[in-house]
Amino acid sequence: MIENPFTITGKTSGYRTFSQNTFNNATLYVPKGTIEKYKATGGWKDFFFIEEGVGPGGDTPTTQKCEKPTISYENGKLTFTSETEGAVCQYSITDTDIKAGSGNEVQLGVTYNISVYATKSGYENSETATATLCWIDQQPKTEGITNGIANIPAQAVLIQSEGGSIKVQGVDEGTQVNVYSVNGSQVGTAVSQNGAATINTTLQPGSVAIIKVGKKSIKVMMK
């Protein structure tokens, strides 16, 4: 595609270089920085869809990227959703309680680390969304093993971080949620509303946040 377009026969003349269907439905990709020239030039301006994305050497249009998925949890089910129609989410879930070692005691946290991205043929993979899913004991004093069956009343909490902000979902109304750095300094706090709390912090991506919900503390890597 040329950078200085010349006039071509458009839809207003008796003879058309392109069909009416092409003008109405096809996307015209033009060199970066030239879109206004094409919109002002006879024939080319008749295209309904004009986008920049082709370089002077005739490079192919920039590949569209899948939308980053969102992660939600309800009634024992994780749901991944990308706004890119037809995209398929690829996920990875690791259980931090899977351990091997020696000793007489093992501290269990029942925590899952979740990573998911969206894919679609002809599209670039989306950015990766991450979350931490854990369970908060509702009645810590009743926790134990009864007749060989675990009896641990608990509620699921989903934690996600992005750009220094942490969102905690699944906590009871009015619950205080505190966030600390690894050195023990409190860097944020919030009270849950409508089952969720959002805490803005100064923590940088790659740092570790310690989130305290009631008596439960959860470590999360900031994204």
Short mmCIF file of C-alpha atoms in Angstrom, two decimals:
data_model
loop_
_atom_site.label_atom_id
_atom_site.label_comp_id
_atom_site.label_asym_id
_atom_site.label_seq_id
_atom_site.Cartn_x
_atom_site.Cartn_y
_atom_site.Cartn_z
CA MET A 1 0.00 0.00 0.00
CA ILE A 2 1.34 3.45 -0.96
CA GLU A 3 1.79 6.31 1.52
CA ASN A 4 0.45 9.01 -0.85
CA PRO A 5 -2.78 7.61 -2.31
CA PHE A 6 -4.02 8.70 -5.72
CA THR A 7 -7.67 9.07 -6.64
CA ILE A 8 -9.44 5.90 -7.79
CA THR A 9 -12.91 5.37 -9.16
CA GLY A 10 -15.30 5.21 -6.22
CA LYS A 11 -18.91 4.34 -5.56
CA THR A 12 -20.19 7.73 -6.77
CA SER A 13 -19.05 7.24 -10.37
CA GLY A 14 -20.48 5.07 -13.09
CA TYR A 15 -17.64 2.56 -12.99
CA ARG A 16 -16.41 1.18 -9.68
CA THR A 17 -12.96 -0.18 -8.91
CA PHE A 18 -14.51 -2.04 -5.96
CA SER A 19 -18.03 -3.37 -5.47
CA GLN A 20 -20.51 -1.75 -3.12
CA ASN A 21 -20.24 -4.82 -0.86
CA THR A 22 -16.47 -4.31 -0.63
CA PHE A 23 -16.86 -0.65 0.29
CA ASN A 24 -19.42 -1.50 2.99
CA ASN A 25 -17.86 -4.58 4.59
CA ALA A 26 -14.14 -4.91 3.79
CA THR A 27 -11.47 -3.30 5.96
CA LEU A 28 -8.93 -1.14 4.16
CA TYR A 29 -5.53 -1.37 5.90
CA VAL A 30 -3.28 1.60 5.22
CA PRO A 31 0.30 2.54 6.23
CA LYS A 32 0.69 4.00 9.70
CA GLY A 33 0.20 7.77 9.74
CA THR A 34 -1.71 7.91 6.42
CA ILE A 35 -5.30 7.25 7.46
CA GLU A 36 -6.39 10.89 7.06
CA LYS A 37 -4.93 10.98 3.52
CA TYR A 38 -6.98 7.95 2.51
CA LYS A 39 -10.13 9.37 4.11
CA ALA A 40 -9.70 12.50 1.99
CA THR A 41 -8.88 10.79 -1.35
CA GLY A 42 -11.53 9.89 -3.91
CA GLY A 43 -12.42 6.21 -4.00
CA TRP A 44 -10.41 5.23 -0.95
CA LYS A 45 -12.58 7.43 1.28
CA ASP A 46 -15.61 5.37 0.23
CA PHE A 47 -14.45 2.46 2.40
CA PHE A 48 -16.55 2.34 5.54
CA PHE A 49 -13.77 0.66 7.55
CA ILE A 50 -10.25 2.12 7.30
CA GLU A 51 -7.53 1.12 9.77
CA GLU A 52 -3.82 1.80 10.08
CA GLY A 53 -1.68 -1.30 10.28
CA VAL A 54 0.33 -1.77 7.10
CA GLY A 55 3.88 -0.40 6.89
CA PRO A 56 5.47 1.23 3.83
CA GLY A 57 6.91 -2.12 2.75
CA GLY A 58 3.50 -3.74 2.63
CA ASP A 59 3.64 -5.52 5.97
CA THR A 60 0.64 -7.56 7.03
CA PRO A 61 -1.88 -5.97 9.41
CA THR A 62 -1.13 -6.15 13.11
CA THR A 63 -2.62 -9.32 14.59
CA GLN A 64 -5.47 -8.67 16.99
CA LYS A 65 -4.94 -9.78 20.57
CA CYS A 66 -7.37 -11.78 22.67
CA GLU A 67 -8.89 -9.94 25.62
CA LYS A 68 -7.42 -10.82 29.01
CA PRO A 69 -9.73 -13.26 30.82
CA THR A 70 -11.51 -12.57 34.07
CA ILE A 71 -11.59 -15.17 36.85
CA SER A 72 -14.56 -15.85 39.13
CA TYR A 73 -15.53 -18.56 41.60
CA GLU A 74 -18.95 -19.68 42.81
CA ASN A 75 -20.41 -22.89 44.26
CA GLY A 76 -17.28 -24.97 43.75
CA LYS A 77 -16.73 -23.85 40.15
CA LEU A 78 -14.07 -21.59 38.63
CA THR A 79 -15.19 -19.61 35.57
CA PHE A 80 -12.87 -17.98 33.02
CA THR A 81 -14.30 -15.38 30.62
CA SER A 82 -12.68 -13.52 27.72
CA GLU A 83 -14.57 -10.82 25.84
CA THR A 84 -13.04 -12.12 22.59
CA GLU A 85 -15.84 -14.13 21.01
CA GLY A 86 -14.87 -17.76 20.42
CA ALA A 87 -11.69 -17.57 22.51
CA VAL A 88 -10.69 -20.63 24.55
CA CYS A 89 -9.11 -20.17 27.96
CA GLN A 90 -5.96 -22.14 28.79
CA TYR A 91 -5.44 -22.53 32.52
CA SER A 92 -2.93 -23.81 35.04
CA ILE A 93 -3.78 -24.51 38.69
CA THR A 94 -1.22 -25.47 41.32
CA ASP A 95 -2.02 -26.63 44.83
CA THR A 96 0.42 -25.23 47.39
CA ASP A 97 -0.64 -27.91 49.87
CA ILE A 98 0.88 -30.73 47.81
CA LYS A 99 4.01 -31.36 49.82
CA ALA A 100 6.59 -34.01 50.56
CA GLY A 101 8.97 -34.08 53.50
CA SER A 102 9.57 -35.46 56.93
CA GLY A 103 8.38 -34.48 60.40
CA ASN A 104 5.43 -34.91 62.67
CA GLU A 105 3.33 -31.94 61.56
CA VAL A 106 2.32 -30.36 58.25
CA GLN A 107 0.62 -26.97 58.08
CA LEU A 108 -2.15 -27.02 55.46
CA GLY A 109 -3.48 -23.87 53.89
CA VAL A 110 -5.80 -25.23 51.18
CA THR A 111 -4.60 -22.69 48.62
CA TYR A 112 -4.64 -22.81 44.81
CA ASN A 113 -2.66 -20.55 42.48
CA ILE A 114 -4.48 -19.96 39.17
CA SER A 115 -3.10 -18.71 35.84
CA VAL A 116 -5.21 -18.38 32.69
CA TYR A 117 -4.92 -16.82 29.23
CA ALA A 118 -7.19 -16.75 26.17
CA THR A 119 -6.38 -18.16 22.72
CA LYS A 120 -8.08 -18.03 19.34
CA SER A 121 -6.96 -18.98 15.85
CA GLY A 122 -5.60 -15.91 14.04
CA TYR A 123 -5.25 -13.94 17.26
CA GLU A 124 -2.36 -13.31 19.62
CA ASN A 125 -2.67 -14.93 23.02
CA SER A 126 -4.03 -12.63 25.68
CA GLU A 127 -2.17 -11.41 28.72
CA THR A 128 -2.20 -13.88 31.61
CA ALA A 129 -4.68 -13.37 34.43
CA THR A 130 -3.78 -14.75 37.85
CA ALA A 131 -5.64 -15.36 41.10
CA THR A 132 -5.29 -17.13 44.42
CA LEU A 133 -8.15 -19.26 45.72
CA CYS A 134 -8.19 -20.26 49.38
CA TRP A 135 -10.59 -21.17 52.15
CA ILE A 136 -11.19 -19.28 55.39
CA ASP A 137 -12.30 -21.34 58.39
CA GLN A 138 -15.72 -20.13 59.50
CA GLN A 139 -15.55 -21.90 62.85
CA PRO A 140 -11.86 -22.55 63.65
CA LYS A 141 -12.68 -24.24 66.97
CA THR A 142 -14.74 -26.96 65.24
CA GLU A 143 -12.03 -27.85 62.75
CA GLY A 144 -10.89 -31.44 63.04
CA ILE A 145 -11.34 -35.01 61.90
CA THR A 146 -14.58 -36.77 62.81
CA ASN A 147 -14.96 -40.49 62.07
CA GLY A 148 -12.17 -40.27 59.50
CA ILE A 149 -13.89 -37.45 57.61
CA ALA A 150 -12.57 -33.89 57.50
CA ASN A 151 -15.02 -31.51 59.11
CA ILE A 152 -13.85 -27.97 58.29
CA PRO A 153 -16.63 -25.40 57.72
CA ALA A 154 -15.06 -22.78 55.47
CA GLN A 155 -15.79 -20.15 52.85
CA ALA A 156 -13.95 -19.72 49.57
CA VAL A 157 -12.03 -16.48 49.01
CA LEU A 158 -10.67 -15.40 45.60
CA ILE A 159 -7.79 -12.91 45.59
CA GLN A 160 -6.55 -11.02 42.51
CA SER A 161 -3.95 -8.27 42.17
CA GLU A 162 -3.05 -5.83 39.43
CA GLY A 163 -1.12 -2.56 39.41
CA GLY A 164 -0.76 -2.36 43.18
CA SER A 165 -4.46 -2.98 43.78
CA ILE A 166 -5.76 -6.14 45.48
CA LYS A 167 -9.33 -7.41 45.19
CA VAL A 168 -10.63 -9.96 47.69
CA GLN A 169 -13.95 -11.63 46.81
CA GLY A 170 -16.09 -13.97 48.89
CA VAL A 171 -15.65 -12.37 52.32
CA ASP A 172 -18.56 -11.60 54.63
CA GLU A 173 -20.07 -8.14 54.67
CA GLY A 174 -18.16 -5.76 56.94
CA THR A 175 -15.04 -7.95 57.18
CA GLN A 176 -11.78 -6.09 57.77
CA VAL A 177 -9.09 -7.00 55.22
CA ASN A 178 -5.52 -5.86 55.91
CA VAL A 179 -2.50 -6.05 53.60
CA TYR A 180 1.10 -6.18 54.82
CA SER A 181 4.50 -6.20 53.14
CA VAL A 182 6.94 -9.02 53.88
CA ASN A 183 8.63 -6.87 56.54
CA GLY A 184 5.38 -6.61 58.48
CA SER A 185 4.40 -3.05 57.57
CA GLN A 186 0.72 -2.49 56.87
CA VAL A 187 0.35 -1.13 53.33
CA GLY A 188 -3.43 -1.09 52.96
CA THR A 189 -6.77 -1.89 54.55
CA ALA A 190 -10.44 -2.01 53.56
CA VAL A 191 -13.81 -3.24 54.79
CA SER A 192 -15.76 -5.57 52.50
CA GLN A 193 -18.94 -4.41 50.82
CA ASN A 194 -21.23 -6.64 48.78
CA GLY A 195 -18.92 -9.59 49.44
CA ALA A 196 -15.74 -7.94 48.15
CA ALA A 197 -12.97 -5.60 49.30
CA THR A 198 -10.54 -3.64 47.12
CA ILE A 199 -7.31 -2.46 48.72
CA ASN A 200 -4.97 0.00 47.00
CA THR A 201 -1.33 -0.42 48.01
CA THR A 202 2.10 0.92 47.07
CA LEU A 203 3.46 -2.60 46.51
CA GLN A 204 5.26 -3.09 43.19
CA PRO A 205 4.72 -5.97 40.71
CA GLY A 206 6.80 -8.97 41.71
CA SER A 207 6.69 -8.17 45.43
CA VAL A 208 4.90 -10.35 47.99
CA ALA A 209 1.78 -9.18 49.81
CA ILE A 210 0.47 -10.79 52.97
CA ILE A 211 -3.30 -10.50 53.12
CA LYS A 212 -5.03 -11.05 56.44
CA VAL A 213 -8.74 -11.91 56.48
CA GLY A 214 -9.89 -12.55 60.03
CA LYS A 215 -7.31 -14.95 61.47
CA LYS A 216 -6.22 -16.23 58.06
CA SER A 217 -3.06 -14.91 56.36
CA ILE A 218 -2.43 -15.53 52.66
CA LYS A 219 0.71 -14.74 50.67
CA VAL A 220 0.15 -13.37 47.18
CA MET A 221 2.59 -12.32 44.47
CA MET A 222 1.71 -8.87 43.16
CA LYS A 223 1.05 -8.56 39.42
#
